[in-house]
Tab-separated table of C-alpha atoms in Angstrom:
chain	number	residue	atom	x	y	z
U	1	MET	CA	0.000	0.000	0.000
U	2	SER	CA	1.274	3.487	-0.837
U	3	LYS	CA	2.536	5.669	1.980
U	4	PRO	CA	0.240	8.572	3.005
U	5	LEU	CA	1.111	12.096	1.932
U	6	LEU	CA	1.674	14.678	4.660
U	7	VAL	CA	-0.396	17.889	4.574
U	8	PHE	CA	-0.512	20.877	6.934
U	9	VAL	CA	-3.439	23.185	7.717
U	10	HIS	CA	-2.759	26.433	9.585
U	11	GLY	CA	-4.903	28.436	12.028
U	12	TRP	CA	-6.862	31.687	11.966
U	13	SER	CA	-5.665	35.077	10.692
U	14	VAL	CA	-2.720	33.606	8.791
U	15	THR	CA	-1.594	35.281	5.577
U	16	SER	CA	1.685	33.440	4.893
U	17	THR	CA	2.883	29.847	4.879
U	18	SER	CA	5.784	31.040	7.018
U	19	THR	CA	3.427	30.306	9.935
U	20	TYR	CA	4.435	26.623	9.728
U	21	GLY	CA	8.024	27.548	10.537
U	22	GLU	CA	10.460	24.663	10.421
U	23	LEU	CA	7.991	21.989	11.514
U	24	PRO	CA	7.358	20.467	8.040
U	25	ALA	CA	11.089	20.223	7.261
U	26	ARG	CA	11.807	18.804	10.727
U	27	LEU	CA	9.157	16.095	10.407
U	28	ARG	CA	10.385	15.158	6.946
U	29	ALA	CA	13.959	14.927	8.209
U	30	GLU	CA	13.011	12.903	11.294
U	31	ALA	CA	10.905	10.495	9.269
U	32	ALA	CA	13.716	10.025	6.746
U	33	ARG	CA	16.336	9.434	9.461
U	34	SER	CA	14.250	6.900	11.369
U	35	GLY	CA	12.925	5.093	8.341
U	36	GLY	CA	9.375	5.857	9.445
U	37	PRO	CA	6.663	6.464	10.386
U	38	GLY	CA	5.461	5.157	7.013
U	39	LEU	CA	4.947	8.552	5.356
U	40	ASP	CA	5.673	9.774	1.872
U	41	VAL	CA	8.111	12.420	3.111
U	42	ALA	CA	9.016	13.427	-0.414
U	43	HIS	CA	5.590	15.009	-0.810
U	44	VAL	CA	4.673	17.550	1.863
U	45	HIS	CA	1.858	20.007	1.139
U	46	LEU	CA	1.320	23.261	3.034
U	47	GLY	CA	-2.275	24.451	3.150
U	48	GLN	CA	-3.205	28.099	2.746
U	49	TYR	CA	-6.738	29.293	3.347
U	50	VAL	CA	-8.464	32.629	3.833
U	51	SER	CA	-9.860	33.289	7.319
U	52	PHE	CA	-9.408	37.060	7.397
U	53	ARG	CA	-12.415	37.998	5.226
U	54	ASP	CA	-15.773	38.545	6.908
U	55	GLU	CA	-17.752	36.692	4.248
U	56	VAL	CA	-15.779	33.442	4.682
U	57	ARG	CA	-17.253	30.991	7.176
U	58	LEU	CA	-15.639	27.849	8.503
U	59	GLU	CA	-17.848	25.585	6.407
U	60	ASP	CA	-16.711	27.510	3.317
U	61	VAL	CA	-13.108	26.703	4.162
U	62	ALA	CA	-14.050	23.031	4.597
U	63	ARG	CA	-15.653	22.984	1.134
U	64	ALA	CA	-12.565	24.559	-0.414
U	65	PHE	CA	-10.347	22.091	1.448
U	66	ASP	CA	-12.259	19.209	-0.127
U	67	ARG	CA	-11.537	20.540	-3.628
U	68	ALA	CA	-7.892	21.265	-2.818
U	69	ILE	CA	-7.130	17.872	-1.252
U	70	ALA	CA	-8.850	16.086	-4.164
U	71	GLN	CA	-6.512	17.876	-6.573
U	72	VAL	CA	-3.452	16.901	-4.524
U	73	LEU	CA	-4.497	13.254	-4.334
U	74	ALA	CA	-5.404	13.118	-8.031
U	75	GLY	CA	-1.821	13.984	-8.869
U	76	ALA	CA	-0.455	11.407	-6.434
U	77	GLY	CA	-2.078	8.324	-7.906
U	78	ALA	CA	-5.168	6.222	-7.228
U	79	GLY	CA	-5.881	5.115	-3.683
U	80	ARG	CA	-3.481	7.547	-2.000
U	81	ARG	CA	-4.316	8.737	1.500
U	82	PHE	CA	-2.974	11.626	3.534
U	83	ALA	CA	-1.987	12.350	7.109
U	84	CYS	CA	-2.920	15.832	8.298
U	85	VAL	CA	-1.245	18.072	10.883
U	86	THR	CA	-3.294	21.138	11.858
U	87	HIS	CA	-2.782	24.151	14.104
U	88	SER	CA	-5.465	26.056	16.017
U	89	THR	CA	-8.538	26.688	13.819
U	90	GLY	CA	-7.162	24.230	11.274
U	91	GLY	CA	-8.423	21.428	13.542
U	92	PRO	CA	-12.100	22.454	13.347
U	93	VAL	CA	-11.700	23.099	9.596
U	94	VAL	CA	-10.637	19.507	8.902
U	95	ARG	CA	-13.168	18.101	11.368
U	96	GLU	CA	-15.915	20.034	9.557
U	97	TRP	CA	-14.669	18.621	6.265
U	98	LEU	CA	-14.653	15.067	7.664
U	99	ASP	CA	-18.162	15.478	9.029
U	100	ARG	CA	-19.626	17.213	5.973
U	101	PHE	CA	-18.083	15.079	3.241
U	102	HIS	CA	-17.684	11.643	4.829
U	103	VAL	CA	-19.554	11.171	8.113
U	104	GLN	CA	-22.954	12.635	7.246
U	105	PRO	CA	-23.069	11.167	3.695
U	106	GLY	CA	-22.004	7.764	5.044
U	107	THR	CA	-18.834	7.538	2.930
U	108	LEU	CA	-16.351	7.101	5.758
U	109	ASP	CA	-14.853	3.998	4.158
U	110	ALA	CA	-13.814	6.160	1.204
U	111	CYS	CA	-12.226	8.883	3.362
U	112	PRO	CA	-8.655	9.503	2.152
U	113	MET	CA	-7.404	10.757	5.536
U	114	SER	CA	-5.543	8.284	7.756
U	115	HIS	CA	-4.295	10.466	10.643
U	116	LEU	CA	-5.524	13.801	11.991
U	117	VAL	CA	-2.995	15.343	14.395
U	118	MET	CA	-4.370	18.598	15.807
U	119	LEU	CA	-2.008	21.043	17.520
U	120	ALA	CA	-3.803	23.349	19.994
U	121	PRO	CA	-7.130	23.024	18.146
U	122	ALA	CA	-9.969	25.366	19.093
U	123	ASN	CA	-12.467	22.488	18.935
U	124	PHE	CA	-14.869	24.115	21.399
U	125	GLY	CA	-13.781	27.643	20.508
U	126	SER	CA	-11.596	30.258	22.154
U	127	ALA	CA	-12.384	32.838	24.822
U	128	LEU	CA	-10.493	35.393	22.740
U	129	ALA	CA	-13.019	35.230	19.899
U	130	GLN	CA	-15.561	37.323	21.798
U	131	LEU	CA	-13.156	40.278	21.850
U	132	GLY	CA	-13.938	40.917	18.179
U	133	LYS	CA	-11.753	41.203	15.141
U	134	GLY	CA	-10.656	44.802	15.742
U	135	ARG	CA	-9.353	44.105	19.222
U	136	LEU	CA	-7.658	40.885	18.134
U	137	GLY	CA	-6.004	42.623	15.206
U	138	ALA	CA	-4.589	45.161	17.649
U	139	MET	CA	-2.870	42.375	19.630
U	140	LYS	CA	0.143	42.390	17.345
U	141	ALA	CA	2.124	39.930	19.449
U	142	TRP	CA	-0.445	37.261	18.626
U	143	PHE	CA	-1.994	38.252	15.304
U	144	ASN	CA	0.599	40.512	13.639
U	145	GLY	CA	-1.984	43.230	13.118
U	146	VAL	CA	-4.200	41.000	10.936
U	147	GLU	CA	-7.896	41.215	11.763
U	148	PRO	CA	-9.515	37.780	11.641
U	149	GLY	CA	-12.692	37.559	9.582
U	150	GLN	CA	-15.995	37.747	11.443
U	151	GLY	CA	-17.360	34.621	9.759
U	152	VAL	CA	-14.694	32.407	11.316
U	153	LEU	CA	-14.802	34.284	14.633
U	154	ASP	CA	-18.528	33.569	14.929
U	155	TRP	CA	-17.768	29.826	14.852
U	156	LEU	CA	-14.904	30.220	17.325
U	157	GLU	CA	-16.860	32.157	19.943
U	158	LEU	CA	-17.456	29.909	22.949
U	159	ALA	CA	-20.803	28.055	22.913
U	160	SER	CA	-21.556	29.067	19.319
U	161	PRO	CA	-24.399	27.152	17.612
U	162	GLU	CA	-21.994	26.052	14.872
U	163	SER	CA	-19.345	24.570	17.176
U	164	ASN	CA	-22.053	23.002	19.357
U	165	SER	CA	-23.568	21.316	16.319
U	166	LEU	CA	-20.295	19.732	15.220
U	167	ASN	CA	-19.254	18.746	18.741
U	168	LEU	CA	-22.602	17.199	19.658
U	169	ARG	CA	-22.421	15.029	16.555
U	170	TRP	CA	-18.907	14.030	17.596
U	171	ILE	CA	-20.161	13.056	21.072
U	172	ASN	CA	-23.454	11.408	20.195
U	173	ASP	CA	-22.937	9.931	16.730
U	174	TYR	CA	-19.254	9.236	16.214
U	175	PRO	CA	-18.862	6.435	18.810
U	176	ALA	CA	-21.025	4.215	16.576
U	177	LEU	CA	-18.705	4.902	13.643
U	178	LYS	CA	-15.749	3.211	15.373
U	179	LEU	CA	-13.276	5.401	13.541
U	180	THR	CA	-10.305	3.300	14.619
U	181	ALA	CA	-11.739	-0.116	13.768
U	182	ARG	CA	-12.563	0.089	10.078
U	183	ALA	CA	-10.895	-1.290	6.961
U	184	LYS	CA	-9.492	2.200	6.340
U	185	PRO	CA	-9.229	3.614	9.865
U	186	ILE	CA	-8.943	7.275	10.806
U	187	PHE	CA	-6.836	8.093	13.848
U	188	PRO	CA	-7.581	11.442	15.590
U	189	PHE	CA	-5.152	13.058	18.052
U	190	VAL	CA	-5.133	16.305	20.043
U	191	LEU	CA	-1.843	17.812	21.255
U	192	SER	CA	-2.069	21.053	23.241
U	193	GLY	CA	0.094	23.032	25.651
U	194	ASP	CA	-0.664	24.637	29.008
U	195	THR	CA	2.158	27.180	29.112
U	196	ILE	CA	1.761	30.951	28.869
U	197	ASP	CA	4.439	32.827	26.946
U	198	ARG	CA	4.779	35.822	29.258
U	199	LYS	CA	6.550	37.766	26.493
U	200	LEU	CA	3.327	37.642	24.471
U	201	TYR	CA	1.022	38.380	27.406
U	202	ASP	CA	-1.411	41.204	26.673
U	203	HIS	CA	-1.776	43.227	29.871
U	204	VAL	CA	-5.150	44.649	28.842
U	205	ASN	CA	-6.657	41.281	27.980
U	206	ALA	CA	-6.370	38.733	30.802
U	207	TYR	CA	-7.335	35.788	28.584
U	208	THR	CA	-3.782	35.621	27.206
U	209	GLY	CA	-2.577	34.782	30.725
U	210	GLU	CA	-5.447	32.531	31.791
U	211	THR	CA	-4.261	29.276	33.367
U	212	GLY	CA	-5.697	26.026	32.108
U	213	GLY	CA	-4.665	26.720	28.515
U	214	ASP	CA	-1.959	28.025	26.206
U	215	GLY	CA	-2.890	31.709	26.052
U	216	VAL	CA	-5.423	31.294	23.233
U	217	VAL	CA	-7.057	27.842	23.522
U	218	ARG	CA	-8.000	26.125	26.755
U	219	LEU	CA	-7.034	22.480	27.239
U	220	ALA	CA	-10.690	21.659	27.846
U	221	ALA	CA	-11.657	23.428	24.604
U	222	ALA	CA	-9.032	21.525	22.609
U	223	ASN	CA	-9.751	18.078	24.033
U	224	LEU	CA	-12.251	15.950	22.095
U	225	ASN	CA	-12.988	13.726	25.076
U	226	ALA	CA	-16.308	15.332	25.935
U	227	ARG	CA	-19.747	14.648	27.377
U	228	HIS	CA	-23.340	15.652	26.621
U	229	VAL	CA	-25.894	15.578	29.443
U	230	VAL	CA	-29.574	16.498	29.211
U	231	LEU	CA	-31.381	17.625	32.364
U	232	ALA	CA	-35.104	18.216	31.984
U	233	GLN	CA	-38.040	19.342	34.094
U	234	PRO	CA	-41.052	17.032	34.285
U	235	SER	CA	-43.877	18.059	32.001
U	236	GLN	CA	-46.601	20.254	33.422
U	237	VAL	CA	-49.712	18.486	34.688
U	238	ALA	CA	-52.950	19.816	33.216
U	239	GLY	CA	-54.498	22.385	35.542
U	240	GLU	CA	-51.421	22.567	37.759
U	241	PRO	CA	-50.997	26.061	39.219
U	242	LEU	CA	-47.885	28.029	38.324
U	243	PRO	CA	-45.828	28.444	41.509
U	244	SER	CA	-43.941	31.529	42.491
U	245	ALA	CA	-40.204	31.223	41.821
U	246	ARG	CA	-39.604	32.447	45.357
U	247	LYS	CA	-41.658	29.681	46.908
U	248	ARG	CA	-40.946	26.565	44.918
U	249	LEU	CA	-38.377	25.148	42.525
U	250	ARG	CA	-39.035	22.573	39.843
U	251	ASN	CA	-36.294	19.926	40.001
U	252	LEU	CA	-34.294	18.894	36.946
U	253	VAL	CA	-33.930	15.204	36.170
U	254	LYS	CA	-31.218	13.628	34.018
U	255	VAL	CA	-32.783	12.066	30.946
U	256	SER	CA	-29.694	11.274	28.844
U	257	ASP	CA	-25.921	11.100	29.187
U	258	ALA	CA	-23.524	10.494	26.279
U	259	ARG	CA	-19.739	10.415	26.118
U	260	SER	CA	-17.511	10.736	23.100
U	261	ALA	CA	-15.406	7.834	21.923
U	262	PRO	CA	-12.062	7.899	23.795
U	263	THR	CA	-9.692	10.125	21.799
U	264	ALA	CA	-5.918	10.428	22.210
U	265	PHE	CA	-5.093	13.691	24.012
U	266	LYS	CA	-1.687	14.893	25.161
U	267	ILE	CA	-0.597	17.970	27.085
U	268	VAL	CA	2.685	19.102	25.511
U	269	PRO	CA	4.932	20.367	28.339
U	270	GLY	CA	6.337	23.862	27.882
U	271	ALA	CA	4.207	24.675	24.830
U	272	SER	CA	2.183	27.839	24.320
U	273	HIS	CA	-0.170	28.557	21.440
U	274	SER	CA	2.080	30.773	19.342
U	275	GLY	CA	5.491	32.396	19.242
U	276	THR	CA	8.969	31.346	18.207
U	277	ASP	CA	10.166	30.661	21.755
U	278	LEU	CA	7.431	28.456	23.221
U	279	GLY	CA	4.840	28.045	20.453
U	280	ILE	CA	3.688	24.461	19.965
U	281	MET	CA	4.471	24.821	16.257
U	282	GLY	CA	6.517	28.018	15.935
U	283	SER	CA	9.276	26.944	18.343
U	284	VAL	CA	10.250	23.852	16.314
U	285	ARG	CA	13.779	23.993	14.863
U	286	ASP	CA	15.280	21.681	12.267
U	287	ASP	CA	18.400	21.274	14.410
U	288	GLY	CA	18.148	17.624	15.409
U	289	ARG	CA	17.674	18.406	19.096
U	290	PRO	CA	14.707	16.766	20.858
U	291	HIS	CA	11.470	18.741	20.691
U	292	ALA	CA	8.301	17.760	22.563
U	293	THR	CA	5.964	18.647	19.687
U	294	VAL	CA	7.970	16.737	17.077
U	295	ASP	CA	8.249	13.704	19.342
U	296	ALA	CA	4.500	13.667	20.031
U	297	ILE	CA	3.547	14.063	16.339
U	298	LEU	CA	5.845	11.236	15.288
U	299	ARG	CA	4.362	8.975	17.963
U	300	CYS	CA	0.909	9.729	16.537
U	301	LEU	CA	1.941	9.119	12.942
U	302	ARG	CA	3.412	5.723	13.845
U	303	VAL	CA	-0.002	4.439	14.902
U	304	ALA	CA	-1.136	1.834	12.385
U	305	ASP	CA	-4.005	-0.070	14.009
U	306	THR	CA	-6.567	-0.011	16.791
U	307	ALA	CA	-4.274	-1.656	19.330
U	308	SER	CA	-1.427	0.813	18.842
U	309	TYR	CA	-3.880	3.726	18.965
U	310	GLU	CA	-5.306	2.559	22.273
U	311	ALA	CA	-1.833	1.972	23.695
U	312	LEU	CA	-0.742	5.495	22.781
U	313	ARG	CA	-3.966	7.012	24.125
U	314	GLN	CA	-3.385	5.361	27.486
U	315	ALA	CA	0.277	6.405	27.485
U	316	PHE	CA	-0.763	10.017	26.853
U	317	ASP	CA	-3.261	9.839	29.742
U	318	ALA	CA	-0.546	8.623	32.106
U	319	GLU	CA	1.860	11.334	30.963
U	320	ASN	CA	-0.829	14.003	31.434
U	321	ALA	CA	-1.522	12.843	34.984
U	322	GLN	CA	2.162	12.992	35.840
U	323	HIS	CA	2.527	16.423	34.232
U	324	GLN	CA	-0.367	17.858	36.267
U	325	GLN	CA	0.774	16.527	39.624
U	326	THR	CA	0.509	19.059	42.438
U	327	SER	CA	4.275	19.422	42.719
U	328	ARG	CA	4.572	20.477	39.058
U	329	ARG	CA	1.863	23.149	38.958
U	330	VAL	CA	3.838	26.105	40.334
U	331	GLU	CA	5.217	28.711	37.925
U	332	VAL	CA	7.440	31.447	39.343
U	333	GLU	CA	8.131	34.474	37.153
U	334	LYS	CA	11.220	36.419	38.130
U	335	ILE	CA	10.668	40.191	38.078
U	336	PRO	CA	13.685	42.524	38.485
U	337	VAL	CA	13.542	44.468	41.781
U	338	LEU	CA	9.895	43.490	42.400
U	339	PRO	CA	8.754	40.316	44.183
U	340	ASP	CA	8.399	37.145	42.126
U	341	ARG	CA	5.035	36.481	40.500
U	342	VAL	CA	3.611	33.063	41.319
U	343	TYR	CA	1.077	31.254	39.137
U	344	ILE	CA	-0.655	27.994	40.035
U	345	HIS	CA	-1.642	25.954	36.973
U	346	ASP	CA	-4.705	24.053	38.172
U	347	PRO	CA	-6.622	21.584	36.001
U	348	HIS	CA	-9.809	23.195	34.701
U	349	ALA	CA	-13.097	21.959	33.298
U	350	MET	CA	-15.359	23.737	30.831
U	351	VAL	CA	-19.153	23.536	30.865
U	352	VAL	CA	-21.392	24.728	28.055
U	353	PHE	CA	-24.930	25.254	29.344
U	354	ARG	CA	-27.735	25.452	26.792
U	355	LEU	CA	-30.999	26.796	28.224
U	356	LEU	CA	-33.825	25.329	26.140
U	357	ASP	CA	-37.536	24.644	26.346
U	358	GLU	CA	-39.233	21.411	25.299
U	359	SER	CA	-39.204	22.411	21.622
U	360	GLY	CA	-35.478	23.208	21.628
U	361	THR	CA	-35.990	26.985	21.590
U	362	ARG	CA	-33.362	28.911	23.543
U	363	VAL	CA	-34.440	30.446	26.862
U	364	PRO	CA	-32.401	33.594	27.508
U	365	GLU	CA	-34.445	35.164	30.335
U	366	MET	CA	-33.065	33.103	33.222
U	367	ASN	CA	-30.343	33.583	35.817
U	368	LEU	CA	-28.074	30.555	36.313
U	369	LEU	CA	-26.425	30.143	39.708
U	370	LEU	CA	-24.101	27.394	40.888
U	371	THR	CA	-24.640	26.168	44.445
U	372	ALA	CA	-22.617	24.304	47.066
U	373	GLY	CA	-23.067	22.541	50.358
U	374	PRO	CA	-26.018	20.681	51.892
U	375	ASN	CA	-28.172	23.829	51.782
U	376	ALA	CA	-27.512	24.465	48.065
U	377	ASP	CA	-26.141	27.923	48.842
U	378	PRO	CA	-24.347	29.946	46.123
U	379	ASN	CA	-22.395	31.693	48.881
U	380	GLN	CA	-20.770	28.410	49.925
U	381	LEU	CA	-18.850	27.868	46.687
U	382	PRO	CA	-15.089	27.569	47.312
U	383	GLU	CA	-12.757	30.451	46.621
U	384	GLY	CA	-11.449	30.575	43.052
U	385	PHE	CA	-13.915	28.007	41.682
U	386	LEU	CA	-14.910	30.163	38.671
U	387	THR	CA	-12.160	31.342	36.331
U	388	ASP	CA	-14.440	32.742	33.621
U	389	ARG	CA	-17.994	32.919	32.352
U	390	GLN	CA	-19.137	33.955	28.883
U	391	GLY	CA	-22.511	34.138	27.197
U	392	ASN	CA	-22.588	33.685	23.440
U	393	ARG	CA	-23.579	36.975	21.824
U	394	ARG	CA	-25.445	35.450	18.877
U	395	ALA	CA	-27.141	32.703	20.885
U	396	PRO	CA	-28.685	34.034	24.109
U	397	GLY	CA	-29.179	31.112	26.447
U	398	ASN	CA	-25.830	29.515	25.546
U	399	LEU	CA	-23.437	30.014	28.467
U	400	CYS	CA	-19.869	28.819	28.965
U	401	PHE	CA	-18.387	28.379	32.453
U	402	PHE	CA	-14.654	27.764	32.949
U	403	LEU	CA	-14.324	26.027	36.310
U	404	ASN	CA	-11.216	25.459	38.407
U	405	HIS	CA	-11.591	21.724	38.935
U	406	ALA	CA	-8.934	21.698	41.668
U	407	ALA	CA	-10.851	24.322	43.645
U	408	LEU	CA	-14.042	22.247	43.474
U	409	THR	CA	-12.388	18.964	44.469
U	410	GLY	CA	-10.031	20.456	47.042
U	411	GLY	CA	-6.444	19.444	47.554
U	412	PRO	CA	-3.328	19.662	49.689
U	413	ALA	CA	-1.201	22.752	50.083
U	414	ILE	CA	0.962	23.527	47.059
U	415	VAL	CA	4.689	24.027	47.474
U	416	ASP	CA	7.328	25.066	44.946
U	417	ALA	CA	10.526	23.255	44.001
U	418	GLN	CA	12.277	24.719	47.070
U	419	GLY	CA	9.597	23.431	49.432
U	420	ARG	CA	8.001	26.841	50.084
U	421	GLN	CA	4.243	26.834	50.456
U	422	ARG	CA	2.636	28.812	47.651
U	423	ARG	CA	-1.006	28.022	48.446
U	424	ALA	CA	-2.770	26.682	51.487
U	425	GLU	CA	-4.815	23.511	51.510
U	426	ARG	CA	-8.118	23.827	49.660
U	427	ILE	CA	-11.263	22.483	51.281
U	428	PRO	CA	-14.033	21.311	48.941
U	429	ARG	CA	-17.666	22.193	49.658
U	430	PRO	CA	-19.770	19.520	48.000
U	431	PRO	CA	-22.342	18.715	46.900
U	432	TYR	CA	-22.453	21.122	43.948
U	433	GLY	CA	-25.638	21.897	42.086
U	434	LEU	CA	-27.253	24.629	40.013
U	435	ARG	CA	-30.336	26.809	40.115
U	436	LEU	CA	-32.220	28.631	37.366
U	437	MET	CA	-34.352	31.597	38.338
U	438	PRO	CA	-36.617	33.716	36.102
U	439	ARG	CA	-35.400	37.295	35.780
U	440	GLN	CA	-38.974	38.474	36.258
U	441	GLU	CA	-42.341	36.885	36.934
U	442	GLY	CA	-45.845	37.570	35.735
U	443	LYS	CA	-45.149	37.202	32.029
U	444	TRP	CA	-47.655	35.845	29.541
U	445	VAL	CA	-45.210	33.072	28.648
U	446	GLU	CA	-42.578	32.029	31.179
U	447	HIS	CA	-40.679	29.058	32.608
U	448	TRP	CA	-40.520	27.205	35.867
U	449	ALA	CA	-37.705	28.013	38.209
U	450	ALA	CA	-35.385	24.996	38.239
U	451	GLU	CA	-32.838	23.298	40.438
U	452	MET	CA	-30.471	20.382	40.064
U	453	LEU	CA	-30.291	18.729	43.459
U	454	ALA	CA	-26.982	17.063	44.295
U	455	ALA	CA	-28.258	14.342	46.617
U	456	THR	CA	-27.169	11.509	44.307
U	457	GLU	CA	-25.244	13.128	41.445
U	458	GLY	CA	-24.034	16.704	41.465
U	459	LEU	CA	-22.341	19.009	39.012
U	460	LEU	CA	-18.904	17.696	39.957
U	461	ASP	CA	-19.965	14.226	38.804
U	462	LEU	CA	-20.724	15.601	35.321
U	463	VAL	CA	-17.428	17.375	34.631
U	464	ALA	CA	-13.829	16.230	34.285
U	465	PRO	CA	-10.476	18.040	34.307
U	466	ASN	CA	-9.246	19.199	30.877
U	467	GLN	CA	-12.599	18.314	29.296
U	468	THR	CA	-15.819	20.002	28.179
U	469	THR	CA	-19.310	18.941	29.190
U	470	VAL	CA	-22.314	20.244	27.257
U	471	ILE	CA	-25.339	20.365	29.568
U	472	ASP	CA	-28.771	20.965	28.082
U	473	LEU	CA	-31.228	22.392	30.610
U	474	ARG	CA	-34.690	21.744	29.188
U	475	LEU	CA	-37.291	23.865	30.904
U	476	THR	CA	-41.063	23.613	30.839
U	477	ARG	CA	-42.574	26.440	28.791
U	478	ILE	CA	-45.603	27.853	30.597
U	479	VAL	CA	-48.318	29.624	28.599
U	480	ARG	CA	-50.883	31.716	30.456
U	481	GLU	CA	-54.586	31.474	29.758
U	482	GLY	CA	-54.793	35.100	28.688
U	483	VAL	CA	-52.634	34.578	25.594
U	484	PHE	CA	-55.898	33.730	23.780
U	485	ARG	CA	-59.462	34.359	24.998
U	486	PHE	CA	-62.897	34.824	23.457
U	487	THR	CA	-65.330	37.510	24.545
U	488	SER	CA	-69.093	37.727	24.006
U	489	GLN	CA	-69.077	41.528	24.287
U	490	LEU	CA	-69.794	42.879	20.825
U	491	ALA	CA	-68.917	46.440	21.772
U	492	PRO	CA	-65.261	47.248	21.052
U	493	ARG	CA	-63.007	46.817	24.088
U	494	SER	CA	-59.282	46.938	24.697
U	495	PHE	CA	-57.695	43.824	26.164
U	496	ARG	CA	-54.263	45.421	26.402
U	497	LYS	CA	-54.316	45.561	30.214
U	498	ASP	CA	-56.067	42.238	30.884
U	499	GLU	CA	-54.411	39.962	33.432
U	500	PRO	CA	-52.452	36.956	32.049
U	501	GLY	CA	-54.519	34.532	34.074
U	502	PRO	CA	-53.509	31.050	35.257
U	503	ALA	CA	-51.210	28.643	33.472
U	504	ILE	CA	-52.801	26.367	30.902
């Protein structure tokens, strides 16, 4: 069988193939020296796509990729496949292509891709996307003054309908596809760093220094090991009175729980998103010296069957656990004259909440509170539990919480390499739950107040470090009697100030 070609797909706001740096040449040289990993190293193709025009959406790039890769393979001979290495937004681009052209049409057996190695992919989006293209273009250290196009940014904004759609198919539908157990298997990998390049830190925008990620993409947003949980209120009983939100809560019950197929995920030590010093791709040199990114990619490309994929996935999990041990989480930044700056890199979890009614319509007019302790009190949540919260601007009712998993679970005191305590012991305050409260009552159409009780399974049971959980909160939509009435009065009358009446 012919060896796969090697193709590269870059990230957002790129206008030159110089973005790949020396990585393609280094991989070709390593593969040639080692006699592996079974690639056609004589044919390396560098992708170039437009993401800086507003009219271009991510699905447009996927369509163009399909035409471009077909042309490359046509010139390489019948039956040729390709291995793909992506960076940042390139990961979602190729995943969209795979889904659109092979998964949904049911032509997976004809898919020409053998390996998909994603470097720092924004699979669940990036917190930076909400800043807008003008602000991002002004962050020259990251984007070189290039404003990313709004069409791609819309996809990348956390909890966007487009990213949710692709990721929910990945979670709910892809396990049945058994991507790694077919006649022509496809092996997906995610490699992402958790290091912040302080030289590129933007002092106005704190997201570039947010722990739990690489300065642009969070580990949980890159990782394709994810979960989809649906919590729903019981249906309304005919004639049941509508309670006051201040007097009674309608409990949420779990009705479904799906997990993605286990996917190989590795935290690359010392890697940030971009930059020539620490960037997961930009720091690679063709100098023969060991490099964590090159080593990890080559390990991925050597996978040839289901057994070797599973072995590498488990090896990555073990390496991640060792990397995130308590003793390794302290970063000390030396500042001339001033005291050292200390950063604790805790494992984080991301939760995408989707507030919906029974029909799937978004419900934006609710306040979502997390609770802790036996009394379900929001004031009992542990210090530092919430790193960030964003609501999607185009999809009211889609909320993204970035939770410090270590703060929720608690843990021993953290000391640095010299044995100095840098943080005291953290005490957890379980059980954790959530509460949804209407922003105002007395509307003609409204929703029950809701609560997830943590007596048997709480919020902490639904999330995992370095992973994303999508939680659908399906609320009962309450329509008041006064939305439609008949009157026998033939004389004209205004019903503008009529009372809404009871729930129907």
